[in-house]
mmCIF file with all atom_site columns, C-alpha atoms and ligand atoms in Angstrom:
data_model
loop_
_atom_site.group_PDB
_atom_site.id
_atom_site.type_symbol
_atom_site.label_atom_id
_atom_site.label_alt_id
_atom_site.label_comp_id
_atom_site.label_asym_id
_atom_site.label_entity_id
_atom_site.label_seq_id
_atom_site.pdbx_PDB_ins_code
_atom_site.Cartn_x
_atom_site.Cartn_y
_atom_site.Cartn_z
_atom_site.occupancy
_atom_site.B_iso_or_equiv
_atom_site.pdbx_formal_charge
_atom_site.auth_seq_id
_atom_site.auth_comp_id
_atom_site.auth_asym_id
_atom_site.auth_atom_id
_atom_site.pdbx_PDB_model_num
ATOM   1   C CA  . MET A 1 1   ? 93.744  100.975 87.986  1.00 0.00 ? 25  MET A CA  1
ATOM   2   C CA  . ASN A 1 2   ? 95.520  100.284 91.520  1.00 0.00 ? 26  ASN A CA  1
ATOM   3   C CA  . LYS A 1 3   ? 97.395  97.393  92.462  1.00 0.00 ? 27  LYS A CA  1
ATOM   4   C CA  . GLY A 1 4   ? 97.055  97.818  96.261  1.00 0.00 ? 28  GLY A CA  1
ATOM   5   C CA  . LEU A 1 5   ? 94.639  96.552  98.719  1.00 0.00 ? 29  LEU A CA  1
ATOM   6   C CA  . LEU A 1 6   ? 92.513  98.863  101.356 1.00 0.00 ? 30  LEU A CA  1
ATOM   7   C CA  . ILE A 1 7   ? 90.968  97.175  104.617 1.00 0.00 ? 31  ILE A CA  1
ATOM   8   C CA  . VAL A 1 8   ? 88.728  99.425  106.048 1.00 0.00 ? 32  VAL A CA  1
ATOM   9   C CA  . PHE A 1 9   ? 87.466  98.314  109.650 1.00 0.00 ? 33  PHE A CA  1
ATOM   10  C CA  . GLU A 1 10  ? 84.734  100.504 110.627 1.00 0.00 ? 34  GLU A CA  1
ATOM   11  C CA  . GLY A 1 11  ? 82.443  100.046 113.467 1.00 0.00 ? 35  GLY A CA  1
ATOM   12  C CA  . ILE A 1 12  ? 80.877  101.474 116.411 1.00 0.00 ? 36  ILE A CA  1
ATOM   13  C CA  . ASP A 1 13  ? 83.316  102.827 119.484 1.00 0.00 ? 37  ASP A CA  1
ATOM   14  C CA  . GLY A 1 14  ? 84.355  99.934  121.737 1.00 0.00 ? 38  GLY A CA  1
ATOM   15  C CA  . THR A 1 15  ? 83.689  96.687  118.505 1.00 0.00 ? 39  THR A CA  1
ATOM   16  C CA  . GLY A 1 16  ? 86.973  95.816  119.435 1.00 0.00 ? 40  GLY A CA  1
ATOM   17  C CA  . LYS A 1 17  ? 88.163  96.861  115.568 1.00 0.00 ? 41  LYS A CA  1
ATOM   18  C CA  . SER A 1 18  ? 91.028  98.813  116.168 1.00 0.00 ? 42  SER A CA  1
ATOM   19  C CA  . THR A 1 19  ? 92.280  95.765  118.200 1.00 0.00 ? 43  THR A CA  1
ATOM   20  C CA  . GLN A 1 20  ? 91.660  93.833  115.296 1.00 0.00 ? 44  GLN A CA  1
ATOM   21  C CA  . MET A 1 21  ? 93.545  95.404  113.182 1.00 0.00 ? 45  MET A CA  1
ATOM   22  C CA  . SER A 1 22  ? 96.447  95.662  115.286 1.00 0.00 ? 46  SER A CA  1
ATOM   23  C CA  . LEU A 1 23  ? 96.406  91.386  115.673 1.00 0.00 ? 47  LEU A CA  1
ATOM   24  C CA  . LEU A 1 24  ? 95.668  91.025  111.556 1.00 0.00 ? 48  LEU A CA  1
ATOM   25  C CA  . ALA A 1 25  ? 98.082  93.539  110.953 1.00 0.00 ? 49  ALA A CA  1
ATOM   26  C CA  . CYS A 1 26  ? 101.105 91.371  113.417 1.00 0.00 ? 50  CYS A CA  1
ATOM   27  C CA  . PHE A 1 27  ? 99.782  88.128  111.594 1.00 0.00 ? 51  PHE A CA  1
ATOM   28  C CA  . LEU A 1 28  ? 100.032 89.413  108.049 1.00 0.00 ? 52  LEU A CA  1
ATOM   29  C CA  . LYS A 1 29  ? 103.245 91.226  109.161 1.00 0.00 ? 53  LYS A CA  1
ATOM   30  C CA  . GLU A 1 30  ? 104.228 87.354  109.899 1.00 0.00 ? 54  GLU A CA  1
ATOM   31  C CA  . LYS A 1 31  ? 103.511 85.668  106.386 1.00 0.00 ? 55  LYS A CA  1
ATOM   32  C CA  . GLY A 1 32  ? 105.808 88.614  105.361 1.00 0.00 ? 56  GLY A CA  1
ATOM   33  C CA  . LEU A 1 33  ? 103.602 90.672  103.902 1.00 0.00 ? 57  LEU A CA  1
ATOM   34  C CA  . ASP A 1 34  ? 104.352 94.706  103.566 1.00 0.00 ? 58  ASP A CA  1
ATOM   35  C CA  . ILE A 1 35  ? 101.734 96.447  105.258 1.00 0.00 ? 59  ILE A CA  1
ATOM   36  C CA  . ILE A 1 36  ? 100.962 99.500  106.157 1.00 0.00 ? 60  ILE A CA  1
ATOM   37  C CA  . GLU A 1 37  ? 98.379  100.686 108.857 1.00 0.00 ? 61  GLU A CA  1
ATOM   38  C CA  . THR A 1 38  ? 96.379  104.206 109.043 1.00 0.00 ? 62  THR A CA  1
ATOM   39  C CA  . ARG A 1 39  ? 93.671  105.252 110.664 1.00 0.00 ? 63  ARG A CA  1
ATOM   40  C CA  . GLU A 1 40  ? 91.060  108.152 110.598 1.00 0.00 ? 64  GLU A CA  1
ATOM   41  C CA  . PRO A 1 41  ? 90.986  110.914 111.640 1.00 0.00 ? 65  PRO A CA  1
ATOM   42  C CA  . THR A 1 42  ? 94.665  110.911 110.773 1.00 0.00 ? 66  THR A CA  1
ATOM   43  C CA  . ASN A 1 43  ? 97.218  112.934 112.487 1.00 0.00 ? 67  ASN A CA  1
ATOM   44  C CA  . GLY A 1 44  ? 97.295  115.873 109.954 1.00 0.00 ? 68  GLY A CA  1
ATOM   45  C CA  . GLN A 1 45  ? 96.358  119.375 110.673 1.00 0.00 ? 69  GLN A CA  1
ATOM   46  C CA  . PHE A 1 46  ? 92.019  118.844 110.266 1.00 0.00 ? 70  PHE A CA  1
ATOM   47  C CA  . GLY A 1 47  ? 92.232  115.645 112.184 1.00 0.00 ? 71  GLY A CA  1
ATOM   48  C CA  . GLN A 1 48  ? 94.423  117.480 115.099 1.00 0.00 ? 72  GLN A CA  1
ATOM   49  C CA  . ARG A 1 49  ? 91.155  119.712 114.721 1.00 0.00 ? 73  ARG A CA  1
ATOM   50  C CA  . ILE A 1 50  ? 88.698  117.299 114.797 1.00 0.00 ? 74  ILE A CA  1
ATOM   51  C CA  . ARG A 1 51  ? 90.193  115.589 118.299 1.00 0.00 ? 75  ARG A CA  1
ATOM   52  C CA  . THR A 1 52  ? 89.902  119.134 119.598 1.00 0.00 ? 76  THR A CA  1
ATOM   53  C CA  . LEU A 1 53  ? 86.017  118.792 118.956 1.00 0.00 ? 77  LEU A CA  1
ATOM   54  C CA  . TYR A 1 54  ? 85.685  115.343 121.259 1.00 0.00 ? 78  TYR A CA  1
ATOM   55  C CA  . ALA A 1 55  ? 85.862  118.012 123.981 1.00 0.00 ? 79  ALA A CA  1
ATOM   56  C CA  . ASN A 1 56  ? 83.529  119.698 123.039 1.00 0.00 ? 80  ASN A CA  1
ATOM   57  C CA  . ARG A 1 57  ? 81.435  119.830 119.738 1.00 0.00 ? 81  ARG A CA  1
ATOM   58  C CA  . ASP A 1 58  ? 79.785  122.856 120.415 1.00 0.00 ? 82  ASP A CA  1
ATOM   59  C CA  . GLY A 1 59  ? 82.033  125.083 118.503 1.00 0.00 ? 83  GLY A CA  1
ATOM   60  C CA  . VAL A 1 60  ? 81.408  124.460 114.952 1.00 0.00 ? 84  VAL A CA  1
ATOM   61  C CA  . SER A 1 61  ? 78.708  123.731 112.969 1.00 0.00 ? 85  SER A CA  1
ATOM   62  C CA  . ARG A 1 62  ? 77.742  120.127 112.338 1.00 0.00 ? 86  ARG A CA  1
ATOM   63  C CA  . GLU A 1 63  ? 77.956  121.533 107.938 1.00 0.00 ? 87  GLU A CA  1
ATOM   64  C CA  . GLU A 1 64  ? 81.602  122.715 109.084 1.00 0.00 ? 88  GLU A CA  1
ATOM   65  C CA  . GLU A 1 65  ? 82.266  119.233 111.641 1.00 0.00 ? 89  GLU A CA  1
ATOM   66  C CA  . LEU A 1 66  ? 81.400  116.744 107.769 1.00 0.00 ? 90  LEU A CA  1
ATOM   67  C CA  . GLU A 1 67  ? 83.976  119.084 106.167 1.00 0.00 ? 91  GLU A CA  1
ATOM   68  C CA  . LEU A 1 68  ? 86.430  118.741 109.020 1.00 0.00 ? 92  LEU A CA  1
ATOM   69  C CA  . PHE A 1 69  ? 85.945  115.143 108.214 1.00 0.00 ? 93  PHE A CA  1
ATOM   70  C CA  . ILE A 1 70  ? 85.851  115.169 104.671 1.00 0.00 ? 94  ILE A CA  1
ATOM   71  C CA  . ALA A 1 71  ? 88.843  117.446 104.008 1.00 0.00 ? 95  ALA A CA  1
ATOM   72  C CA  . ASP A 1 72  ? 91.051  114.801 106.659 1.00 0.00 ? 96  ASP A CA  1
ATOM   73  C CA  . ARG A 1 73  ? 90.015  112.495 104.426 1.00 0.00 ? 97  ARG A CA  1
ATOM   74  C CA  . GLN A 1 74  ? 90.917  114.234 100.929 1.00 0.00 ? 98  GLN A CA  1
ATOM   75  C CA  . GLU A 1 75  ? 94.730  114.886 102.662 1.00 0.00 ? 99  GLU A CA  1
ATOM   76  C CA  . HIS A 1 76  ? 94.691  111.519 103.504 1.00 0.00 ? 100 HIS A CA  1
ATOM   77  C CA  . VAL A 1 77  ? 93.704  110.151 99.747  1.00 0.00 ? 101 VAL A CA  1
ATOM   78  C CA  . GLN A 1 78  ? 96.097  112.233 98.115  1.00 0.00 ? 102 GLN A CA  1
ATOM   79  C CA  . ASP A 1 79  ? 98.926  112.239 100.170 1.00 0.00 ? 103 ASP A CA  1
ATOM   80  C CA  . MET A 1 80  ? 99.001  108.453 101.763 1.00 0.00 ? 104 MET A CA  1
ATOM   81  C CA  . LEU A 1 81  ? 96.431  105.999 100.473 1.00 0.00 ? 105 LEU A CA  1
ATOM   82  C CA  . MET A 1 82  ? 96.509  106.964 96.803  1.00 0.00 ? 106 MET A CA  1
ATOM   83  C CA  . PRO A 1 83  ? 100.840 106.929 96.299  1.00 0.00 ? 107 PRO A CA  1
ATOM   84  C CA  . ARG A 1 84  ? 100.794 103.808 98.028  1.00 0.00 ? 108 ARG A CA  1
ATOM   85  C CA  . LEU A 1 85  ? 97.787  101.472 96.426  1.00 0.00 ? 109 LEU A CA  1
ATOM   86  C CA  . GLN A 1 86  ? 99.714  102.612 93.712  1.00 0.00 ? 110 GLN A CA  1
ATOM   87  C CA  . GLU A 1 87  ? 102.872 101.109 94.822  1.00 0.00 ? 111 GLU A CA  1
ATOM   88  C CA  . GLY A 1 88  ? 100.999 97.953  95.810  1.00 0.00 ? 112 GLY A CA  1
ATOM   89  C CA  . LYS A 1 89  ? 100.667 98.136  98.842  1.00 0.00 ? 113 LYS A CA  1
ATOM   90  C CA  . ILE A 1 90  ? 98.060  96.361  101.610 1.00 0.00 ? 114 ILE A CA  1
ATOM   91  C CA  . ILE A 1 91  ? 96.679  99.129  103.767 1.00 0.00 ? 115 ILE A CA  1
ATOM   92  C CA  . LEU A 1 92  ? 94.558  98.732  106.893 1.00 0.00 ? 116 LEU A CA  1
ATOM   93  C CA  . CYS A 1 93  ? 92.666  101.927 107.411 1.00 0.00 ? 117 CYS A CA  1
ATOM   94  C CA  . ASP A 1 94  ? 90.885  102.015 110.816 1.00 0.00 ? 118 ASP A CA  1
ATOM   95  C CA  . ARG A 1 95  ? 87.659  103.528 109.687 1.00 0.00 ? 119 ARG A CA  1
ATOM   96  C CA  . TYR A 1 96  ? 87.024  105.047 106.716 1.00 0.00 ? 120 TYR A CA  1
ATOM   97  C CA  . PHE A 1 97  ? 83.695  107.228 104.848 1.00 0.00 ? 121 PHE A CA  1
ATOM   98  C CA  . LEU A 1 98  ? 81.696  104.659 106.224 1.00 0.00 ? 122 LEU A CA  1
ATOM   99  C CA  . SER A 1 99  ? 82.284  105.802 109.179 1.00 0.00 ? 123 SER A CA  1
ATOM   100 C CA  . THR A 1 100 ? 81.123  109.445 108.365 1.00 0.00 ? 124 THR A CA  1
ATOM   101 C CA  . ALA A 1 101 ? 78.159  108.142 106.769 1.00 0.00 ? 125 ALA A CA  1
ATOM   102 C CA  . ALA A 1 102 ? 76.875  106.896 110.103 1.00 0.00 ? 126 ALA A CA  1
ATOM   103 C CA  . TYR A 1 103 ? 78.046  109.361 112.630 1.00 0.00 ? 127 TYR A CA  1
ATOM   104 C CA  . GLN A 1 104 ? 77.707  112.408 111.062 1.00 0.00 ? 128 GLN A CA  1
ATOM   105 C CA  . GLY A 1 105 ? 74.495  110.446 109.387 1.00 0.00 ? 129 GLY A CA  1
ATOM   106 C CA  . ALA A 1 106 ? 72.779  110.431 112.927 1.00 0.00 ? 130 ALA A CA  1
ATOM   107 C CA  . VAL A 1 107 ? 73.469  114.344 113.504 1.00 0.00 ? 131 VAL A CA  1
ATOM   108 C CA  . GLY A 1 108 ? 71.253  114.961 110.459 1.00 0.00 ? 132 GLY A CA  1
ATOM   109 C CA  . PHE A 1 109 ? 72.919  114.100 107.278 1.00 0.00 ? 133 PHE A CA  1
ATOM   110 C CA  . SER A 1 110 ? 71.169  111.470 104.288 1.00 0.00 ? 134 SER A CA  1
ATOM   111 C CA  . PRO A 1 111 ? 73.876  108.752 104.625 1.00 0.00 ? 135 PRO A CA  1
ATOM   112 C CA  . GLU A 1 112 ? 73.440  108.385 101.007 1.00 0.00 ? 136 GLU A CA  1
ATOM   113 C CA  . GLU A 1 113 ? 74.429  111.780 99.880  1.00 0.00 ? 137 GLU A CA  1
ATOM   114 C CA  . ILE A 1 114 ? 77.919  111.926 102.255 1.00 0.00 ? 138 ILE A CA  1
ATOM   115 C CA  . ILE A 1 115 ? 78.487  108.754 100.971 1.00 0.00 ? 139 ILE A CA  1
ATOM   116 C CA  . GLU A 1 116 ? 78.415  110.856 97.723  1.00 0.00 ? 140 GLU A CA  1
ATOM   117 C CA  . ARG A 1 117 ? 80.297  113.441 98.225  1.00 0.00 ? 141 ARG A CA  1
ATOM   118 C CA  . ASN A 1 118 ? 83.890  110.692 98.927  1.00 0.00 ? 142 ASN A CA  1
ATOM   119 C CA  . SER A 1 119 ? 83.416  109.460 95.866  1.00 0.00 ? 143 SER A CA  1
ATOM   120 C CA  . PHE A 1 120 ? 86.908  111.225 95.339  1.00 0.00 ? 144 PHE A CA  1
ATOM   121 C CA  . ALA A 1 121 ? 87.977  108.515 97.403  1.00 0.00 ? 145 ALA A CA  1
ATOM   122 C CA  . PRO A 1 122 ? 89.140  105.008 96.441  1.00 0.00 ? 146 PRO A CA  1
ATOM   123 C CA  . GLN A 1 123 ? 86.466  102.959 97.283  1.00 0.00 ? 147 GLN A CA  1
ATOM   124 C CA  . PRO A 1 124 ? 88.180  100.024 99.820  1.00 0.00 ? 148 PRO A CA  1
ATOM   125 C CA  . ASP A 1 125 ? 88.364  96.313  98.436  1.00 0.00 ? 149 ASP A CA  1
ATOM   126 C CA  . LEU A 1 126 ? 86.997  95.257  101.910 1.00 0.00 ? 150 LEU A CA  1
ATOM   127 C CA  . ALA A 1 127 ? 85.522  97.609  104.641 1.00 0.00 ? 151 ALA A CA  1
ATOM   128 C CA  . LEU A 1 128 ? 85.253  95.427  108.090 1.00 0.00 ? 152 LEU A CA  1
ATOM   129 C CA  . LEU A 1 129 ? 82.041  96.078  109.575 1.00 0.00 ? 153 LEU A CA  1
ATOM   130 C CA  . PHE A 1 130 ? 82.052  95.173  113.641 1.00 0.00 ? 154 PHE A CA  1
ATOM   131 C CA  . TYR A 1 131 ? 78.647  95.372  115.606 1.00 0.00 ? 155 TYR A CA  1
ATOM   132 C CA  . VAL A 1 132 ? 78.207  94.772  119.171 1.00 0.00 ? 156 VAL A CA  1
ATOM   133 C CA  . PRO A 1 133 ? 75.217  95.675  120.590 1.00 0.00 ? 157 PRO A CA  1
ATOM   134 C CA  . PRO A 1 134 ? 75.620  99.344  121.891 1.00 0.00 ? 158 PRO A CA  1
ATOM   135 C CA  . GLN A 1 135 ? 75.662  98.829  125.200 1.00 0.00 ? 159 GLN A CA  1
ATOM   136 C CA  . ILE A 1 136 ? 78.384  96.593  125.163 1.00 0.00 ? 160 ILE A CA  1
ATOM   137 C CA  . GLY A 1 137 ? 80.172  98.923  123.257 1.00 0.00 ? 161 GLY A CA  1
ATOM   138 C CA  . ILE A 1 138 ? 79.595  101.515 125.672 1.00 0.00 ? 162 ILE A CA  1
ATOM   139 C CA  . GLU A 1 139 ? 80.455  99.110  128.323 1.00 0.00 ? 163 GLU A CA  1
ATOM   140 C CA  . ARG A 1 140 ? 83.558  98.644  126.800 1.00 0.00 ? 164 ARG A CA  1
ATOM   141 C CA  . ILE A 1 141 ? 84.821  102.175 126.620 1.00 0.00 ? 165 ILE A CA  1
ATOM   142 C CA  . THR A 1 142 ? 83.911  102.825 129.969 1.00 0.00 ? 166 THR A CA  1
ATOM   143 C CA  . THR A 1 143 ? 84.251  99.609  132.173 1.00 0.00 ? 167 THR A CA  1
ATOM   144 C CA  . GLY A 1 144 ? 87.003  98.089  130.156 1.00 0.00 ? 168 GLY A CA  1
ATOM   145 C CA  . ARG A 1 145 ? 89.152  101.137 129.126 1.00 0.00 ? 169 ARG A CA  1
ATOM   146 C CA  . GLY A 1 146 ? 88.486  103.337 131.908 1.00 0.00 ? 170 GLY A CA  1
ATOM   147 C CA  . GLU A 1 147 ? 87.714  105.932 129.706 1.00 0.00 ? 171 GLU A CA  1
ATOM   148 C CA  . THR A 1 148 ? 84.653  108.547 129.657 1.00 0.00 ? 172 THR A CA  1
ATOM   149 C CA  . LEU A 1 149 ? 82.314  108.609 126.107 1.00 0.00 ? 173 LEU A CA  1
ATOM   150 C CA  . ASN A 1 150 ? 83.459  111.515 124.081 1.00 0.00 ? 174 ASN A CA  1
ATOM   151 C CA  . ASP A 1 151 ? 81.070  113.736 122.219 1.00 0.00 ? 175 ASP A CA  1
ATOM   152 C CA  . PHE A 1 152 ? 80.861  111.438 119.401 1.00 0.00 ? 176 PHE A CA  1
ATOM   153 C CA  . GLU A 1 153 ? 80.010  108.245 121.868 1.00 0.00 ? 177 GLU A CA  1
ATOM   154 C CA  . GLN A 1 154 ? 76.886  109.334 124.054 1.00 0.00 ? 178 GLN A CA  1
ATOM   155 C CA  . GLU A 1 155 ? 75.086  106.510 124.154 1.00 0.00 ? 179 GLU A CA  1
ATOM   156 C CA  . ALA A 1 156 ? 71.440  108.003 122.297 1.00 0.00 ? 180 ALA A CA  1
ATOM   157 C CA  . SER A 1 157 ? 74.017  109.341 118.827 1.00 0.00 ? 181 SER A CA  1
ATOM   158 C CA  . LEU A 1 158 ? 75.331  105.340 119.398 1.00 0.00 ? 182 LEU A CA  1
ATOM   159 C CA  . GLN A 1 159 ? 72.048  103.539 118.588 1.00 0.00 ? 183 GLN A CA  1
ATOM   160 C CA  . LYS A 1 160 ? 71.540  105.826 115.688 1.00 0.00 ? 184 LYS A CA  1
ATOM   161 C CA  . VAL A 1 161 ? 75.133  105.041 114.283 1.00 0.00 ? 185 VAL A CA  1
ATOM   162 C CA  . ALA A 1 162 ? 74.438  101.683 114.980 1.00 0.00 ? 186 ALA A CA  1
ATOM   163 C CA  . ALA A 1 163 ? 71.238  101.884 112.831 1.00 0.00 ? 187 ALA A CA  1
ATOM   164 C CA  . ILE A 1 164 ? 73.113  103.515 110.350 1.00 0.00 ? 188 ILE A CA  1
ATOM   165 C CA  . PHE A 1 165 ? 75.519  100.896 109.736 1.00 0.00 ? 189 PHE A CA  1
ATOM   166 C CA  . ASP A 1 166 ? 72.989  98.450  110.012 1.00 0.00 ? 190 ASP A CA  1
ATOM   167 C CA  . SER A 1 167 ? 71.205  100.028 106.852 1.00 0.00 ? 191 SER A CA  1
ATOM   168 C CA  . LEU A 1 168 ? 74.551  100.409 104.740 1.00 0.00 ? 192 LEU A CA  1
ATOM   169 C CA  . LYS A 1 169 ? 74.161  98.211  101.852 1.00 0.00 ? 193 LYS A CA  1
ATOM   170 C CA  . LEU A 1 170 ? 77.374  97.983  99.567  1.00 0.00 ? 194 LEU A CA  1
ATOM   171 C CA  . PRO A 1 171 ? 78.526  94.991  97.885  1.00 0.00 ? 195 PRO A CA  1
ATOM   172 C CA  . TYR A 1 172 ? 82.387  95.830  99.864  1.00 0.00 ? 196 TYR A CA  1
ATOM   173 C CA  . ILE A 1 173 ? 81.098  95.595  103.393 1.00 0.00 ? 197 ILE A CA  1
ATOM   174 C CA  . GLN A 1 174 ? 81.187  92.212  105.335 1.00 0.00 ? 198 GLN A CA  1
ATOM   175 C CA  . ARG A 1 175 ? 79.876  92.137  108.313 1.00 0.00 ? 199 ARG A CA  1
ATOM   176 C CA  . ILE A 1 176 ? 81.536  91.428  111.535 1.00 0.00 ? 200 ILE A CA  1
ATOM   177 C CA  . ASP A 1 177 ? 79.803  89.543  115.035 1.00 0.00 ? 201 ASP A CA  1
ATOM   178 C CA  . ALA A 1 178 ? 81.845  91.074  117.320 1.00 0.00 ? 202 ALA A CA  1
ATOM   179 C CA  . SER A 1 179 ? 80.703  90.236  120.625 1.00 0.00 ? 203 SER A CA  1
ATOM   180 C CA  . GLY A 1 180 ? 82.083  87.275  120.713 1.00 0.00 ? 204 GLY A CA  1
ATOM   181 C CA  . SER A 1 181 ? 86.178  86.568  122.570 1.00 0.00 ? 205 SER A CA  1
ATOM   182 C CA  . ILE A 1 182 ? 89.323  88.491  121.010 1.00 0.00 ? 206 ILE A CA  1
ATOM   183 C CA  . GLU A 1 183 ? 90.503  84.740  119.333 1.00 0.00 ? 207 GLU A CA  1
ATOM   184 C CA  . ALA A 1 184 ? 87.016  83.945  117.533 1.00 0.00 ? 208 ALA A CA  1
ATOM   185 C CA  . VAL A 1 185 ? 86.058  87.965  116.282 1.00 0.00 ? 209 VAL A CA  1
ATOM   186 C CA  . HIS A 1 186 ? 90.088  87.504  114.502 1.00 0.00 ? 210 HIS A CA  1
ATOM   187 C CA  . GLN A 1 187 ? 89.305  83.872  113.096 1.00 0.00 ? 211 GLN A CA  1
ATOM   188 C CA  . ALA A 1 188 ? 86.525  86.151  111.408 1.00 0.00 ? 212 ALA A CA  1
ATOM   189 C CA  . VAL A 1 189 ? 88.737  88.865  110.520 1.00 0.00 ? 213 VAL A CA  1
ATOM   190 C CA  . LEU A 1 190 ? 90.500  86.206  108.806 1.00 0.00 ? 214 LEU A CA  1
ATOM   191 C CA  . GLN A 1 191 ? 87.786  83.538  107.478 1.00 0.00 ? 215 GLN A CA  1
ATOM   192 C CA  . ALA A 1 192 ? 87.200  88.095  105.282 1.00 0.00 ? 216 ALA A CA  1
ATOM   193 C CA  . VAL A 1 193 ? 90.740  88.910  104.292 1.00 0.00 ? 217 VAL A CA  1
ATOM   194 C CA  . THR A 1 194 ? 91.835  85.552  102.708 1.00 0.00 ? 218 THR A CA  1
ATOM   195 C CA  . PRO A 1 195 ? 90.449  85.761  99.783  1.00 0.00 ? 219 PRO A CA  1
ATOM   196 C CA  . PHE A 1 196 ? 91.246  89.123  98.624  1.00 0.00 ? 220 PHE A CA  1
ATOM   197 C CA  . LEU A 1 197 ? 95.205  87.629  99.987  1.00 0.00 ? 221 LEU A CA  1
ATOM   198 C CA  . ARG A 1 198 ? 95.326  85.083  97.604  1.00 0.00 ? 222 ARG A CA  1
ATOM   199 C CA  . ASN A 1 199 ? 93.824  87.750  94.375  1.00 0.00 ? 223 ASN A CA  1
ATOM   200 C CA  . MET A 1 200 ? 96.954  89.682  95.159  1.00 0.00 ? 224 MET A CA  1
ATOM   201 C CA  . ASN A 1 201 ? 99.335  86.336  94.929  1.00 0.00 ? 225 ASN A CA  1
ATOM   202 C CA  . GLN A 1 202 ? 97.611  86.192  91.631  1.00 0.00 ? 226 GLN A CA  1
ATOM   203 C CA  . ASN A 1 203 ? 98.440  89.617  90.413  1.00 0.00 ? 227 ASN A CA  1
ATOM   204 C CA  . ALA A 1 204 ? 102.100 90.036  91.767  1.00 0.00 ? 228 ALA A CA  1
HETATM 205 P P1  . LIG B 2 .   ? 87.989  106.798 117.551 1.00 0.00 ? 14  LIG B P1  1
HETATM 206 O O1  . LIG B 2 .   ? 88.198  105.616 115.944 1.00 0.00 ? 14  LIG B O1  1
HETATM 207 O O2  . LIG B 2 .   ? 88.148  105.896 118.640 1.00 0.00 ? 14  LIG B O2  1
HETATM 208 O O3  . LIG B 2 .   ? 89.880  107.004 117.739 1.00 0.00 ? 14  LIG B O3  1
HETATM 209 P P2  . LIG B 2 .   ? 90.573  107.861 119.030 1.00 0.00 ? 14  LIG B P2  1
HETATM 210 O O4  . LIG B 2 .   ? 91.728  106.698 119.033 1.00 0.00 ? 14  LIG B O4  1
HETATM 211 O O5  . LIG B 2 .   ? 91.326  108.827 118.211 1.00 0.00 ? 14  LIG B O5  1
HETATM 212 O O6  . LIG B 2 .   ? 89.667  108.374 120.154 1.00 0.00 ? 14  LIG B O6  1
HETATM 213 O O7  . LIG B 2 .   ? 87.390  107.841 117.630 1.00 0.00 ? 14  LIG B O7  1
HETATM 214 C C1  . LIG B 2 .   ? 87.157  108.193 116.085 1.00 0.00 ? 14  LIG B C1  1
HETATM 215 C C2  . LIG B 2 .   ? 85.638  109.224 116.547 1.00 0.00 ? 14  LIG B C2  1
HETATM 216 O O8  . LIG B 2 .   ? 85.662  110.235 114.868 1.00 0.00 ? 14  LIG B O8  1
HETATM 217 C C3  . LIG B 2 .   ? 84.756  108.294 116.716 1.00 0.00 ? 14  LIG B C3  1
HETATM 218 O O9  . LIG B 2 .   ? 84.059  109.080 117.526 1.00 0.00 ? 14  LIG B O9  1
HETATM 219 C C4  . LIG B 2 .   ? 84.085  109.229 115.445 1.00 0.00 ? 14  LIG B C4  1
HETATM 220 C C5  . LIG B 2 .   ? 84.508  109.641 114.653 1.00 0.00 ? 14  LIG B C5  1
HETATM 221 N N1  . LIG B 2 .   ? 83.914  109.816 113.311 1.00 0.00 ? 14  LIG B N1  1
HETATM 222 C C6  . LIG B 2 .   ? 83.379  110.731 112.943 1.00 0.00 ? 14  LIG B C6  1
HETATM 223 O O10 . LIG B 2 .   ? 82.459  111.063 114.069 1.00 0.00 ? 14  LIG B O10 1
HETATM 224 N N2  . LIG B 2 .   ? 83.008  110.447 111.675 1.00 0.00 ? 14  LIG B N2  1
HETATM 225 C C7  . LIG B 2 .   ? 84.164  110.515 110.711 1.00 0.00 ? 14  LIG B C7  1
HETATM 226 O O11 . LIG B 2 .   ? 84.200  110.404 110.114 1.00 0.00 ? 14  LIG B O11 1
HETATM 227 C C8  . LIG B 2 .   ? 85.287  109.280 111.344 1.00 0.00 ? 14  LIG B C8  1
HETATM 228 C C9  . LIG B 2 .   ? 86.784  109.207 110.850 1.00 0.00 ? 14  LIG B C9  1
HETATM 229 C C10 . LIG B 2 .   ? 85.641  109.228 112.930 1.00 0.00 ? 14  LIG B C10 1
#
């Protein structure tokens, strides 16, 4: 059994989850805790290949795409997540296997089967699932960041992705309404995370 803590940040693009992960990391570091911040897709060989697909997914089949996300995660679990958890570290991870369930589920795979294929990956202690109406997420990406939607983020598919995220029922998921201000959402994150930190201190 590992003694670390794995907190993952999930939700559709434009929910502000990455901002919230940084805010939480700062808050915890100020408290003197040793925090590891990481993300998927990673910067490893498979993650880099995945990023080349953002512009255009036509070159690979949906199965190959799913296999790439899983291969990237296998590498991440083996090289980084498992060793750090065994050292007792607190890991914050931007996206994890629930993203695969929702995004690759949206292109036709069964979300349950995807979760099953990810059973090699340690279960998160806490999955914060950020939600906003997909239209708000899209506005935040295009108007707010001045970016265009990548091929995983087109509106029709984001609606499907959001619907799958909504349908996921797992004991470690806590849903966070991300339509409020950054500060309000940060407070909701702190409320969700605090009980887990108490447990960590007791184990120390
Ligand atoms: P994002 O998390 O916004 O990272 P970046 O800063 O590199 O854009 O985008 C990652 C994209 O990859 C996002 O659109 C969702 C998609 N994705 C999947 O389709 N499946 C997965 O398993 C993961 C981890 C991400």
